[in-house]
Coordinates of C-alpha atoms and ligand atoms in Angstrom, one line a residue:
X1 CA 39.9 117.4 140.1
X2 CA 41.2 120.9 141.1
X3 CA 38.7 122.6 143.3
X4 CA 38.1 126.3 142.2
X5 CA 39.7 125.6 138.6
X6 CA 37.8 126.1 135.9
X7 CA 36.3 122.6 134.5
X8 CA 35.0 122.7 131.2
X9 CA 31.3 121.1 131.4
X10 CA 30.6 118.6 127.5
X11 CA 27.6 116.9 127.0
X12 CA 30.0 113.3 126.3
X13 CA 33.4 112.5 127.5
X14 CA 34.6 109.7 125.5
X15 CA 38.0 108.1 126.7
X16 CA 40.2 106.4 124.1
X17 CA 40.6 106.9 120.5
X18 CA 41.3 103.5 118.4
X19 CA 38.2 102.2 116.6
X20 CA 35.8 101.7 119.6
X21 CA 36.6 106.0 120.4
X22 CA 36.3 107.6 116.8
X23 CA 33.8 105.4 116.5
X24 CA 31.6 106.6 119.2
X25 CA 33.0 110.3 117.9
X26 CA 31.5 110.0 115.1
X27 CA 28.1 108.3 115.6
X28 CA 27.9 111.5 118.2
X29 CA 28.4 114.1 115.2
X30 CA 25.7 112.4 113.0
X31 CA 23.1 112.2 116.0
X32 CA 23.8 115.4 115.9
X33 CA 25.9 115.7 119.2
X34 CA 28.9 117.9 119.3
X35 CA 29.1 118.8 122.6
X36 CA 32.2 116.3 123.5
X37 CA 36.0 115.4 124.0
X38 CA 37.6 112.4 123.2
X39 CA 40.5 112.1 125.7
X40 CA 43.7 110.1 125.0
X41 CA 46.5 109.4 126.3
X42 CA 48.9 109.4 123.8
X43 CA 49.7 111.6 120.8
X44 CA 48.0 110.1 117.8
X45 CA 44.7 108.5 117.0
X46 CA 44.5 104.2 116.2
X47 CA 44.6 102.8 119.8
X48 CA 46.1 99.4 119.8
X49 CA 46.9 99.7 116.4
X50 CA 49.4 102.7 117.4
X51 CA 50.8 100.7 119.9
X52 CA 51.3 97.5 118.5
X53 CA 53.8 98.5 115.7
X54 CA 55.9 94.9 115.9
X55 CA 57.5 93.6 112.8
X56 CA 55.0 91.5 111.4
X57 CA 51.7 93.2 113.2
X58 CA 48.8 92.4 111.0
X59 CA 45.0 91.7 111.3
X60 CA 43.9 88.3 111.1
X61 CA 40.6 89.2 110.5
X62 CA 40.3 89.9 106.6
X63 CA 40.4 93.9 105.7
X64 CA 36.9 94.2 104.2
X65 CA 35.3 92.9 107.3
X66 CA 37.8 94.6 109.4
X67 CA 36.5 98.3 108.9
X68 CA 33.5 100.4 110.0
X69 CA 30.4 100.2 107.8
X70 CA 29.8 103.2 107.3
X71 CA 33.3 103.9 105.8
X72 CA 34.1 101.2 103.4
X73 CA 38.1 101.2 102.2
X74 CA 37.6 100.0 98.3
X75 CA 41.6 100.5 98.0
X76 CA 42.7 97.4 101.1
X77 CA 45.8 96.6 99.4
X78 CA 46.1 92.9 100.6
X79 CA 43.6 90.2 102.0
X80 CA 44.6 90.6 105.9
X81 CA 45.8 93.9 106.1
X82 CA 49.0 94.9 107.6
X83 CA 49.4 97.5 111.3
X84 CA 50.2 100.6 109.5
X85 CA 47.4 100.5 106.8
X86 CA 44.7 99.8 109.5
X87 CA 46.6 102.4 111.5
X88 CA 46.3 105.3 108.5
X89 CA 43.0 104.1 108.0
X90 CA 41.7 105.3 111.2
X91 CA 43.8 108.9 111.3
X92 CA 41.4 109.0 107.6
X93 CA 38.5 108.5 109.6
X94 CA 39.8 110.9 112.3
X95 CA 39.8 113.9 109.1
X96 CA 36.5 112.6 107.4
X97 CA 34.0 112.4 109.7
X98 CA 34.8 116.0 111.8
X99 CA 37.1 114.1 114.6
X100 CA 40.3 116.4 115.0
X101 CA 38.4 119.5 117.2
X102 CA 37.3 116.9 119.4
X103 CA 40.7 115.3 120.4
X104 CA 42.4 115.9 123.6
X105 CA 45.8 114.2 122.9
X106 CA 48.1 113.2 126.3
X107 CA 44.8 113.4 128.3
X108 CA 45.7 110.5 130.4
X109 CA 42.7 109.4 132.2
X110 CA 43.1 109.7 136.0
X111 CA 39.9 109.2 137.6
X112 CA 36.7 109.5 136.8
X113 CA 33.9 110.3 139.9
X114 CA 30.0 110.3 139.8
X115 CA 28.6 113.1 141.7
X116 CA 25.3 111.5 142.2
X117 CA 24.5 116.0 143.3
X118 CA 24.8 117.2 140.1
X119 CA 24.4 113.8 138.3
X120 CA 27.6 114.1 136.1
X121 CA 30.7 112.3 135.8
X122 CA 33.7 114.6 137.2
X123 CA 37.1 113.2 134.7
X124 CA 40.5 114.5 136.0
X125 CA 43.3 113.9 133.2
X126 CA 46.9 114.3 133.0
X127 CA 46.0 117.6 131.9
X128 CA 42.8 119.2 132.2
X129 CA 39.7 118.2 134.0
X130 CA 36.2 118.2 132.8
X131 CA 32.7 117.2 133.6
X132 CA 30.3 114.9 131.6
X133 CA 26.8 113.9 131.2
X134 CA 28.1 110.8 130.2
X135 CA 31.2 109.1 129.8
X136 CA 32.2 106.3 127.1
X137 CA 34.9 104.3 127.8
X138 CA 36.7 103.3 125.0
X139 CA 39.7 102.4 125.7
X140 CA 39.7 98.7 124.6
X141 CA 40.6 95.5 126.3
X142 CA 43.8 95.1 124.8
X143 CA 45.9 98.3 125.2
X144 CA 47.2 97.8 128.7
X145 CA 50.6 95.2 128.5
X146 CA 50.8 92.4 130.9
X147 CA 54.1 91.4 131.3
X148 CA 54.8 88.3 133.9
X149 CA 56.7 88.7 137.2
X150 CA 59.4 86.9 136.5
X151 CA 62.0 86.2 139.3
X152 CA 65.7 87.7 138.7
X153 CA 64.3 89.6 135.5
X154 CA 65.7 93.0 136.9
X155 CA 69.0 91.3 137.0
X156 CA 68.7 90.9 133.0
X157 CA 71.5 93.2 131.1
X158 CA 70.0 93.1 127.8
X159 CA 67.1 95.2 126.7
X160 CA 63.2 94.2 127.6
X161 CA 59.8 95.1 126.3
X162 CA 56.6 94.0 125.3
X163 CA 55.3 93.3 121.7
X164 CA 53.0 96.4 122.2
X165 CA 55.7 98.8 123.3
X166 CA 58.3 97.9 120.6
X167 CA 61.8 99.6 120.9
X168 CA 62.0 100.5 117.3
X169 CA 65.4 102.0 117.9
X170 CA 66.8 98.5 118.7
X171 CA 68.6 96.5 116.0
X172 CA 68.1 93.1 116.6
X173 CA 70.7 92.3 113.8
X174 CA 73.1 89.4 115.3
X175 CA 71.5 89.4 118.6
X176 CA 70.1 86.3 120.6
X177 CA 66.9 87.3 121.2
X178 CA 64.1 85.7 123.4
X179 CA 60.8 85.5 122.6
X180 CA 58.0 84.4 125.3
X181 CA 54.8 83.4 124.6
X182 CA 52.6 82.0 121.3
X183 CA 50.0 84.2 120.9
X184 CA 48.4 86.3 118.1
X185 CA 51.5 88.8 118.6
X186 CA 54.1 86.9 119.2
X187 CA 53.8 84.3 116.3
X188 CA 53.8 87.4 114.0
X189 CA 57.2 88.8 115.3
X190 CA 58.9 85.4 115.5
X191 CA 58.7 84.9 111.4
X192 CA 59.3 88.7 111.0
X193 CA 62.7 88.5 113.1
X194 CA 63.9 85.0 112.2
X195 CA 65.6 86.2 109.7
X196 CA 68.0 88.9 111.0
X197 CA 68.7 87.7 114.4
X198 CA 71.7 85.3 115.8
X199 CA 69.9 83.2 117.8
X200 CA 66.0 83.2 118.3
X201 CA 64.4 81.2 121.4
X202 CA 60.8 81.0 122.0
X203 CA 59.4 80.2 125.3
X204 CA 56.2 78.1 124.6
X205 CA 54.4 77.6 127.3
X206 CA 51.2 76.3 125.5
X207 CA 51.0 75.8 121.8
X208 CA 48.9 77.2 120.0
X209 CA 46.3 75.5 116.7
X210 CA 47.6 77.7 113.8
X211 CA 45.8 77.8 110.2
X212 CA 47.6 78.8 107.0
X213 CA 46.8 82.3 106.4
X214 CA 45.2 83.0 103.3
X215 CA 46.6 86.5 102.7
X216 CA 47.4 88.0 99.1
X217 CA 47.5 91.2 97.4
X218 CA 44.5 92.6 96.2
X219 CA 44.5 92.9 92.4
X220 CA 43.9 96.3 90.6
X221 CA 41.0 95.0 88.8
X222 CA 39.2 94.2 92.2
X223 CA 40.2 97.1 93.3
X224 CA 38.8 99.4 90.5
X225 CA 35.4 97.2 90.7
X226 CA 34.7 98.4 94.3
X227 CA 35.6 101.9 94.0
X228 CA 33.3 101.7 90.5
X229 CA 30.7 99.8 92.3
X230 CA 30.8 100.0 95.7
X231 CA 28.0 97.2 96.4
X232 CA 31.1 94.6 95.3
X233 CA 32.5 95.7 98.1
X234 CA 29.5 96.1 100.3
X235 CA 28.8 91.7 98.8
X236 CA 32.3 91.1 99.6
X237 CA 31.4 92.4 103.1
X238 CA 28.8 90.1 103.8
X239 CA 30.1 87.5 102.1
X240 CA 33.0 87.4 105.1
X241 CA 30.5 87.9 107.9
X242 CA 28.1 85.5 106.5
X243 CA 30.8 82.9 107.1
X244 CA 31.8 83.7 110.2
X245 CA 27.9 83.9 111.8
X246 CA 27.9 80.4 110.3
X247 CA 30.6 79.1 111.9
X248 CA 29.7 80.6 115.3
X249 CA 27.2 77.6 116.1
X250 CA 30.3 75.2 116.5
X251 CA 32.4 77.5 118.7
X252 CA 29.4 77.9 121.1
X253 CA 26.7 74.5 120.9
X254 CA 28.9 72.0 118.9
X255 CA 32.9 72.1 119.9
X256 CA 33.0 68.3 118.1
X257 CA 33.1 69.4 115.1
X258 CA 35.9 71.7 115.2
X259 CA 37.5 68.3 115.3
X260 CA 38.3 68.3 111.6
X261 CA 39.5 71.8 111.9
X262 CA 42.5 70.4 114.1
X263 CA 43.2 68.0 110.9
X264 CA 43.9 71.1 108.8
X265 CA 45.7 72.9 111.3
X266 CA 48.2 69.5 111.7
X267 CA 48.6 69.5 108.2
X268 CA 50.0 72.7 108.5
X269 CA 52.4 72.2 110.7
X270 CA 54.0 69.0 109.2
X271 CA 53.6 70.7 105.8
X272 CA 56.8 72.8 107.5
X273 CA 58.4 70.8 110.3
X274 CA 59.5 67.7 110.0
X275 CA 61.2 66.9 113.3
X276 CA 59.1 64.7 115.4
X277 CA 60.2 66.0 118.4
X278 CA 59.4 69.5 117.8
X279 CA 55.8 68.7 116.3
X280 CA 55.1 67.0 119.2
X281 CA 56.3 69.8 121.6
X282 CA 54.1 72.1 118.9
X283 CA 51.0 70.1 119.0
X284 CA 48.5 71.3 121.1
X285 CA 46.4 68.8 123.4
X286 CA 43.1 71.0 123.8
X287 CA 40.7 71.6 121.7
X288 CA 40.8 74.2 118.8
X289 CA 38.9 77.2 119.2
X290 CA 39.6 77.0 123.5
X291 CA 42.2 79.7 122.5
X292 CA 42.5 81.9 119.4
X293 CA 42.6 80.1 116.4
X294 CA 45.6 82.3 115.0
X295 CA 46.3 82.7 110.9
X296 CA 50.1 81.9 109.7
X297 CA 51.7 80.2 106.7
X298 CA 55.0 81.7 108.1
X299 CA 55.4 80.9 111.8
X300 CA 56.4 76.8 111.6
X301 CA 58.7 77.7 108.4
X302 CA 60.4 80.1 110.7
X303 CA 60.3 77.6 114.0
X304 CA 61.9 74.7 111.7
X305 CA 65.1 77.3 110.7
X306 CA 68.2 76.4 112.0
X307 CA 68.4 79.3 114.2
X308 CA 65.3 79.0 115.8
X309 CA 65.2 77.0 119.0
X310 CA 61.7 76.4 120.5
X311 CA 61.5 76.1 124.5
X312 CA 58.5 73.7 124.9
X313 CA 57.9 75.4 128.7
X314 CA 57.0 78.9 130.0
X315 CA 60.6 81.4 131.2
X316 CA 60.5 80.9 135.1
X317 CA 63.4 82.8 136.3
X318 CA 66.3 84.8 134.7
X319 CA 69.5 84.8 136.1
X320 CA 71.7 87.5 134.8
X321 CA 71.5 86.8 131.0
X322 CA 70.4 83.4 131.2
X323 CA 66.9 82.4 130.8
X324 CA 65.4 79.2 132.8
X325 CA 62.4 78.1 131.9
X326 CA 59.5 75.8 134.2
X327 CA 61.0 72.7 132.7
X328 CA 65.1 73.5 133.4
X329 CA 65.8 74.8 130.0
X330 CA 68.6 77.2 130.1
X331 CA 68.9 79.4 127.3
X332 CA 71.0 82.7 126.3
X333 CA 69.8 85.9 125.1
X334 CA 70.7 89.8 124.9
X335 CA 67.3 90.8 124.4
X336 CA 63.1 89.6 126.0
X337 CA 60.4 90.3 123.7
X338 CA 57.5 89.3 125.7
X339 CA 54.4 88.9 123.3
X340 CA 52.6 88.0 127.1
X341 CA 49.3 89.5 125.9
X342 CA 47.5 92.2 128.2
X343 CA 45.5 93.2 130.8
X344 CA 41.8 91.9 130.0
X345 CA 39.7 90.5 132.8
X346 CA 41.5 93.3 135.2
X347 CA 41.3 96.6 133.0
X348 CA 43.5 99.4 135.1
X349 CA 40.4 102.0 134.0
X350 CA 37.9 100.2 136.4
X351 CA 40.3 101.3 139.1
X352 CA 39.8 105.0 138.2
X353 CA 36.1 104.9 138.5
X354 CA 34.5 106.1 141.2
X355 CA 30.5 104.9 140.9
X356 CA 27.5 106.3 142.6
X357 CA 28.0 104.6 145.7
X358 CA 31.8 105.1 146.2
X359 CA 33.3 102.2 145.3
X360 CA 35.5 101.6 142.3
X361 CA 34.5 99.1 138.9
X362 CA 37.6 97.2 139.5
X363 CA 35.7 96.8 143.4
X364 CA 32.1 96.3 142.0
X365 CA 34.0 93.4 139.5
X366 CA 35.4 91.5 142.4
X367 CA 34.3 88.4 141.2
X368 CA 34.2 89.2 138.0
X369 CA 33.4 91.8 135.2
X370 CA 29.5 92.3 134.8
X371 CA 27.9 94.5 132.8
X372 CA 24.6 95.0 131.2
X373 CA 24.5 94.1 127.1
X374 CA 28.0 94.7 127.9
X375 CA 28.1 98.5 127.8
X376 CA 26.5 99.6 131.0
X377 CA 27.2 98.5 134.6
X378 CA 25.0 98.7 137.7
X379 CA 26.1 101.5 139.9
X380 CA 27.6 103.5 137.2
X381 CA 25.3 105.8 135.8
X382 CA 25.6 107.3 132.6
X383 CA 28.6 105.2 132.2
X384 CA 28.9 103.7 129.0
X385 CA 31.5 101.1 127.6
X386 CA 32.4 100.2 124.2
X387 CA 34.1 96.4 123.8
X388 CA 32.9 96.0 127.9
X389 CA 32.4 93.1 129.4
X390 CA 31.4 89.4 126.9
X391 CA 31.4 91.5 123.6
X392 CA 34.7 89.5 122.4
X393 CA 34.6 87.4 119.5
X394 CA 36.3 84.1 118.9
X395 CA 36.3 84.3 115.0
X396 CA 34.8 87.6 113.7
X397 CA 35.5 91.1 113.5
X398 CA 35.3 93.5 116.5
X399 CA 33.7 96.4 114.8
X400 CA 30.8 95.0 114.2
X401 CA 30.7 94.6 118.0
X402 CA 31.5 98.4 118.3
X403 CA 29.0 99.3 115.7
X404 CA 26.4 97.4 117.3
X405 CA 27.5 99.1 120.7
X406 CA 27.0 102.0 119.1
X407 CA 23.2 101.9 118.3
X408 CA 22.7 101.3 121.7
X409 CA 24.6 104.7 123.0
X410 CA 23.3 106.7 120.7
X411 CA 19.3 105.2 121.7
X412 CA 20.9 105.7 125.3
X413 CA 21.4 109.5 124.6
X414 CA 18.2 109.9 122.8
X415 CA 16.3 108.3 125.7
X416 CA 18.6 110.5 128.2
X417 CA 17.3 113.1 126.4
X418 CA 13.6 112.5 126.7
X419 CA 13.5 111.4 130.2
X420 CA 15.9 114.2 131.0
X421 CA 15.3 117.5 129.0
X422 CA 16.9 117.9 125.8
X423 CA 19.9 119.9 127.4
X424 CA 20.6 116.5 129.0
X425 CA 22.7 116.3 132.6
X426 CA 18.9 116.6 134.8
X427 CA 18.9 112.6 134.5
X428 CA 20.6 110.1 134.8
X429 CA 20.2 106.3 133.9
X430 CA 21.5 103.4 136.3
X431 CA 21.4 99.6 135.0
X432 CA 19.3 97.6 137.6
X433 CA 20.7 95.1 139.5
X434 CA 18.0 92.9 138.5
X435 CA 18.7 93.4 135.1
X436 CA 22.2 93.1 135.0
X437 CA 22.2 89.8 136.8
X438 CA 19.3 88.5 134.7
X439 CA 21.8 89.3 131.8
X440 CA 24.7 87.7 132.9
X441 CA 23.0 84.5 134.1
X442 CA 21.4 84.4 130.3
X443 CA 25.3 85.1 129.0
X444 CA 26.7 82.6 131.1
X445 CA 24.5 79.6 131.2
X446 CA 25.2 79.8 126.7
X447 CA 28.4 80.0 128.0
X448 CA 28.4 76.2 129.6
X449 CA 28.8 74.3 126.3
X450 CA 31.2 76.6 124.2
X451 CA 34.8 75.6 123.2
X452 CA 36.1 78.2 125.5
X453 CA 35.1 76.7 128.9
X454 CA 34.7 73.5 127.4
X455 CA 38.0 72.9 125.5
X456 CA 40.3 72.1 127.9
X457 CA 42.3 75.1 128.1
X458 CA 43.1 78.4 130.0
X459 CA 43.5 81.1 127.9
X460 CA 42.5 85.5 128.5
X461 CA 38.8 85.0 127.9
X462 CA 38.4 83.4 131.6
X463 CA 39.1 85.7 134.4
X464 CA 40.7 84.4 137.7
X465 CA 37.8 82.2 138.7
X466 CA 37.7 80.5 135.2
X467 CA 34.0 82.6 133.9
X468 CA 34.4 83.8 130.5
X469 CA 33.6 87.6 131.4
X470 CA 34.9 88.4 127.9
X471 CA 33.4 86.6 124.7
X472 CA 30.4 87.0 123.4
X473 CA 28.7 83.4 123.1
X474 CA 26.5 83.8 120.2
X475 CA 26.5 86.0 117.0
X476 CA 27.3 89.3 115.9
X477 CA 23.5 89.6 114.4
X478 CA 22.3 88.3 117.8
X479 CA 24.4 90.9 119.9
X480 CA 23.3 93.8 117.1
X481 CA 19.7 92.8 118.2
X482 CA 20.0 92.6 121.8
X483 CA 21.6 96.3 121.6
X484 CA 19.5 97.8 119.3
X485 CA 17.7 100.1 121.5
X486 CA 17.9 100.7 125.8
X487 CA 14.6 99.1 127.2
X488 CA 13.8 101.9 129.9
X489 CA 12.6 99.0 132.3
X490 CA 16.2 97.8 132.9
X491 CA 17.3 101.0 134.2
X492 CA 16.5 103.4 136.8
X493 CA 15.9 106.8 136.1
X494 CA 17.2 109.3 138.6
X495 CA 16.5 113.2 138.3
X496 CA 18.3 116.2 140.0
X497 CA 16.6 116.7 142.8
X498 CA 14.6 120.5 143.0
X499 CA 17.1 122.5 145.2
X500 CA 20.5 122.7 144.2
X501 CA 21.4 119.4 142.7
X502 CA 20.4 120.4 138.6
X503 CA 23.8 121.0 137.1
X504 CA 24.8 124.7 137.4
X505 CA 25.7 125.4 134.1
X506 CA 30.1 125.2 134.2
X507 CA 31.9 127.0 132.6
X508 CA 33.5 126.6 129.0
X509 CA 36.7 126.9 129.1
X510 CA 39.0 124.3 128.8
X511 CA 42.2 125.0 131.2
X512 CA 44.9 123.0 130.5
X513 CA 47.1 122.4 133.1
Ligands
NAP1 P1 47.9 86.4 124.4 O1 47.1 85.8 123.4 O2 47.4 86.7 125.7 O3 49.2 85.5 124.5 C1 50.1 85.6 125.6 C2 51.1 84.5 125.4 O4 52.1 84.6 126.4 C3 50.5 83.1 125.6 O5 51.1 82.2 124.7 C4 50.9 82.7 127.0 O6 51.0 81.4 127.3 C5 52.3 83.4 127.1 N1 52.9 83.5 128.4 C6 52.5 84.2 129.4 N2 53.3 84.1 130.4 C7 54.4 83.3 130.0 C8 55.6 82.8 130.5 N3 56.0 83.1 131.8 N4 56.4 82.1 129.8 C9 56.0 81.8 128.5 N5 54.9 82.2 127.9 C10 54.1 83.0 128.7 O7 48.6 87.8 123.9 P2 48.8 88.3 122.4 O8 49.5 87.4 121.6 O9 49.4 89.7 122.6 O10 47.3 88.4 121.8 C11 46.3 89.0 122.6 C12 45.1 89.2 121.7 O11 45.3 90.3 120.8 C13 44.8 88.1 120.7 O12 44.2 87.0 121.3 C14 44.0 88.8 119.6 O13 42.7 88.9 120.1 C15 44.7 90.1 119.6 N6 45.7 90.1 118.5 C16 45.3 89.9 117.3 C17 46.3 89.9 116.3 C18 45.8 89.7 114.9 O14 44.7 90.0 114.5 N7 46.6 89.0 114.1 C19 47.6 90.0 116.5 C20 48.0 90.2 117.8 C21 47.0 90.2 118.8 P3 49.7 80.5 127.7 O15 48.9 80.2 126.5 O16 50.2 79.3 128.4 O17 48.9 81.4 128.7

């Protein structure tokens, strides 16, 4: 922060702008809040569906379910919607609900300091600074890439990047490409690519369980029966999230019966490949549901091609233009695509904020991410997160999450309000340790017999010392419950003190530097 500049003073600060930001934008406008800047770092609205623009980028969780509730889409034109019709769906909800005036595009957020004096938040961005009541950090657990240190990668002639920073300028056309990794990303690109390139070879260091997707267009007649009556659509919603709260009890109390699951997911591999060998390398030996289940009826097809070769071992070294994986295997290629996933359990935000007693959230999260109903954090007043720590789902859609998240801030500010004065910043509330850890021990012993730490695999929903600090181990009606309003005796309240310390009231303008 620049001392003696002028620092615009809003009532919110939220940082991030895919569905977790605009969401929180607008449940500020309709409780009435407009006192507040979304900051963003890049130049467009949609979050990780901006960035992830691979071929093949789709949602997996079906389009219906996988849009905010308060602004149901009667016109999805397919089952699993596709990257750039979720993407224009969220600039929509940018012009509908009253968003644009609020966005601070290539606001990269640089730090982000509690002044426990004036009890606000002090935000320094790539651009201007401000100060906040509060601050709501939306900026998602899956926008920052993680690519591997990989010895001898910078001797590599060919061109390198990662599934979320695609070099759309790149033809891959009679190139031998590399792919590594099998997740959710990179089992999308590998059928989407197939086709055009030379050579394809995919590191697989684990294999994935993959279920046929069930996606198809959405016919006209459907279509015209939700926008006619919008309650189909509002049945068809429930209908999907019915089904998914039912299957929830399996992933967290009963793994065993995922069992037959595995049978249907086998069936659709050999339904494609027929080489022993390679459905051996392709079968995984943990149970389904440890990882992601992913959706595709067009990955195996495109692993069984004869231009496809599958490196049953993670890439350990490159040498020049040669890749060597764990195992030996020595492959050629002109071009990495690393679909290595991201930054979860180690968010690069929580280095940037400075809490009330000095220390940073990556520092408080040592030993692990902790946070209180996942959207607070002791130590960090006013400090609010959207998708924060254990509100990941296994099978279910995210913005239900975020909506449920979202009841809670906006209870937060209300309460804020009454313990503080209505023009807010002459309180602040801090999660008690007591409360927090209560929390977690309740989230963690649940998390004992689900398929994640029981399922005989690593995978991003453990941190470094194997605790899932990331999914939420019940369901999305449970965590909608649990976050329906703050419960005052979990917090402390701390007021300005008399001389001094209330907020002096900043000035408005908003210098940009
Ligand atoms: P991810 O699930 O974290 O997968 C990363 C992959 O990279 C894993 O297969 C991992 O292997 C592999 N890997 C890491 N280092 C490697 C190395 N040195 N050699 C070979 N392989 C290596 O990342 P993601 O696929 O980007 O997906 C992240 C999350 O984003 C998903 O779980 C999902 O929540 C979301 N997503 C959703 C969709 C969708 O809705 N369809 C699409 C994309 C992403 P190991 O398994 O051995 O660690």
């Amino acid at each position: 922060m620049v001392v003696g500049q002028h620092v615009r003073h809003v009532r919110v600060a939220v940082i991030g702008s895919g569905f977790g930001g605009l969401g929180a934008a607008v449940r500020l406008r309709r409780e009435g809040i407009t006192d507040f800047v979304v900051l963003e770092r890049a130049g467009s609205v949609g979050g990780t569906w901006r960035d992830n623009a691979y071929p093949g980028c789709a949602c997996d969780v079906p389009s219906h379910l996988y849009s905010f509730s308060f602004a149901p889409e009667p016109d999805w034109p397919r089952t699993f919607s596709g990257q750039p019709y979720i993407r224009a769906y969220l600039e929509r909800i940018a012009d509908t609900f009253g968003v644009r005036p609020h966005l601070r595009f290539h606001h990269e957020v640089e730090k982000v300091r509690w002044d426990g004096e004036a009890l606000r938040w002090e935000v320094t961005t790539s651009r201007a600074d401000f100060t906040a009541d509060v601050v709501v950090s939306a900026g998602g657990a899956l926008s920052d890439p993680q690519v591997p240190d990989v010895p001898g990668l910078d001797t590599f002639p060919g061109e390198v990047f990662h599934s979320a920073r695609w070099d759309h300028g790149l033809e891959l056309r009679g190139k031998r490409v590399a792919v590594i990794g099998t997740g959710a990303s990179a089992i999308q690109i590998v059928p989407a690519i197939q086709p055009e390139v030379e050579r394809l070879t995919v590191f697989q260091r684990t294999p994935p369980w993959v279920m046929p997707r069930t996606d198809r267009a959405i016919s006209w007649v459907e279509r015209r029966l939700h926008r006619a009556f919008p309650a189909t659509g509002a049945l068809r919603r429930q209908f999907l999230w019915g089904v998914r709260e039912l299957q929830v009890g399996a992933f967290t109390k009963r793994p065993e019966l995922l069992g037959g699951v595995e049978l249907l997911a086998k069936a659709n591999m050999a339904r494609s490949v027929k080489d022993p060998a390679l459905r051996a390398a392709l079968t995984p030996s943990y149970r389904i549901g440890c990882k992601r289940i992913l959706l595709s009826s067009t990955y195996y097809p495109a692993l069984a091609r004869p231009n496809v070769d599958v490196v049953a071992s993670g890439l350990a070294e490159v040498r020049g233009s040669t890749l060597i994986a764990a195992d030996g295997t020595e492959a050629e290629a002109d071009v990495i695509i690393f679909g290595t996933g991201f930054h979860v359990t180690d968010v690069p935000i929580a280095e940037r904020v400075v809490g009330a007693g000095g220390v940073t959230l990556a520092e408080a999260w040592k030993n692990g991410m902790e946070g209180l109903r996942g959207t607070t954090a002791a130590g960090f007043p006013n400090w609010m997160m959207i998708t924060g720590p254990n509100t990941g789902l296994g099978n279910s859609s995210m913005i239900l999450m975020i909506e449920a998240q979202l009841n809670y801030l906006a209870d937060y500010l209300r309460q804020l309000g009454q313990v503080g004065g209505l023009g807010g910043g002459r309180a602040a509330l801090d999660a008690r340790v007591f409360a927090v850890g209560a929390w977690n021990r309740r989230v963690q012993e649940r998390m004992t017999r689900t398929v994640w730490n029981t399922g005989g695999c690593t995978s991003w929903y453990l941190d470094a010392n194997g605790r899932n600090t990331t999914i939420w181990p019940g369901t999305t009606r449970e965590f909608r419950r649990e976050t329906r309003a703050v419960d005052l005796a979990e917090y402390d309240v701390i007021r300005a003190g008399d001389g001094g310390a209330a907020p002096q009231q900043a000035a408005t303008k908003e210098t940009v530097r």
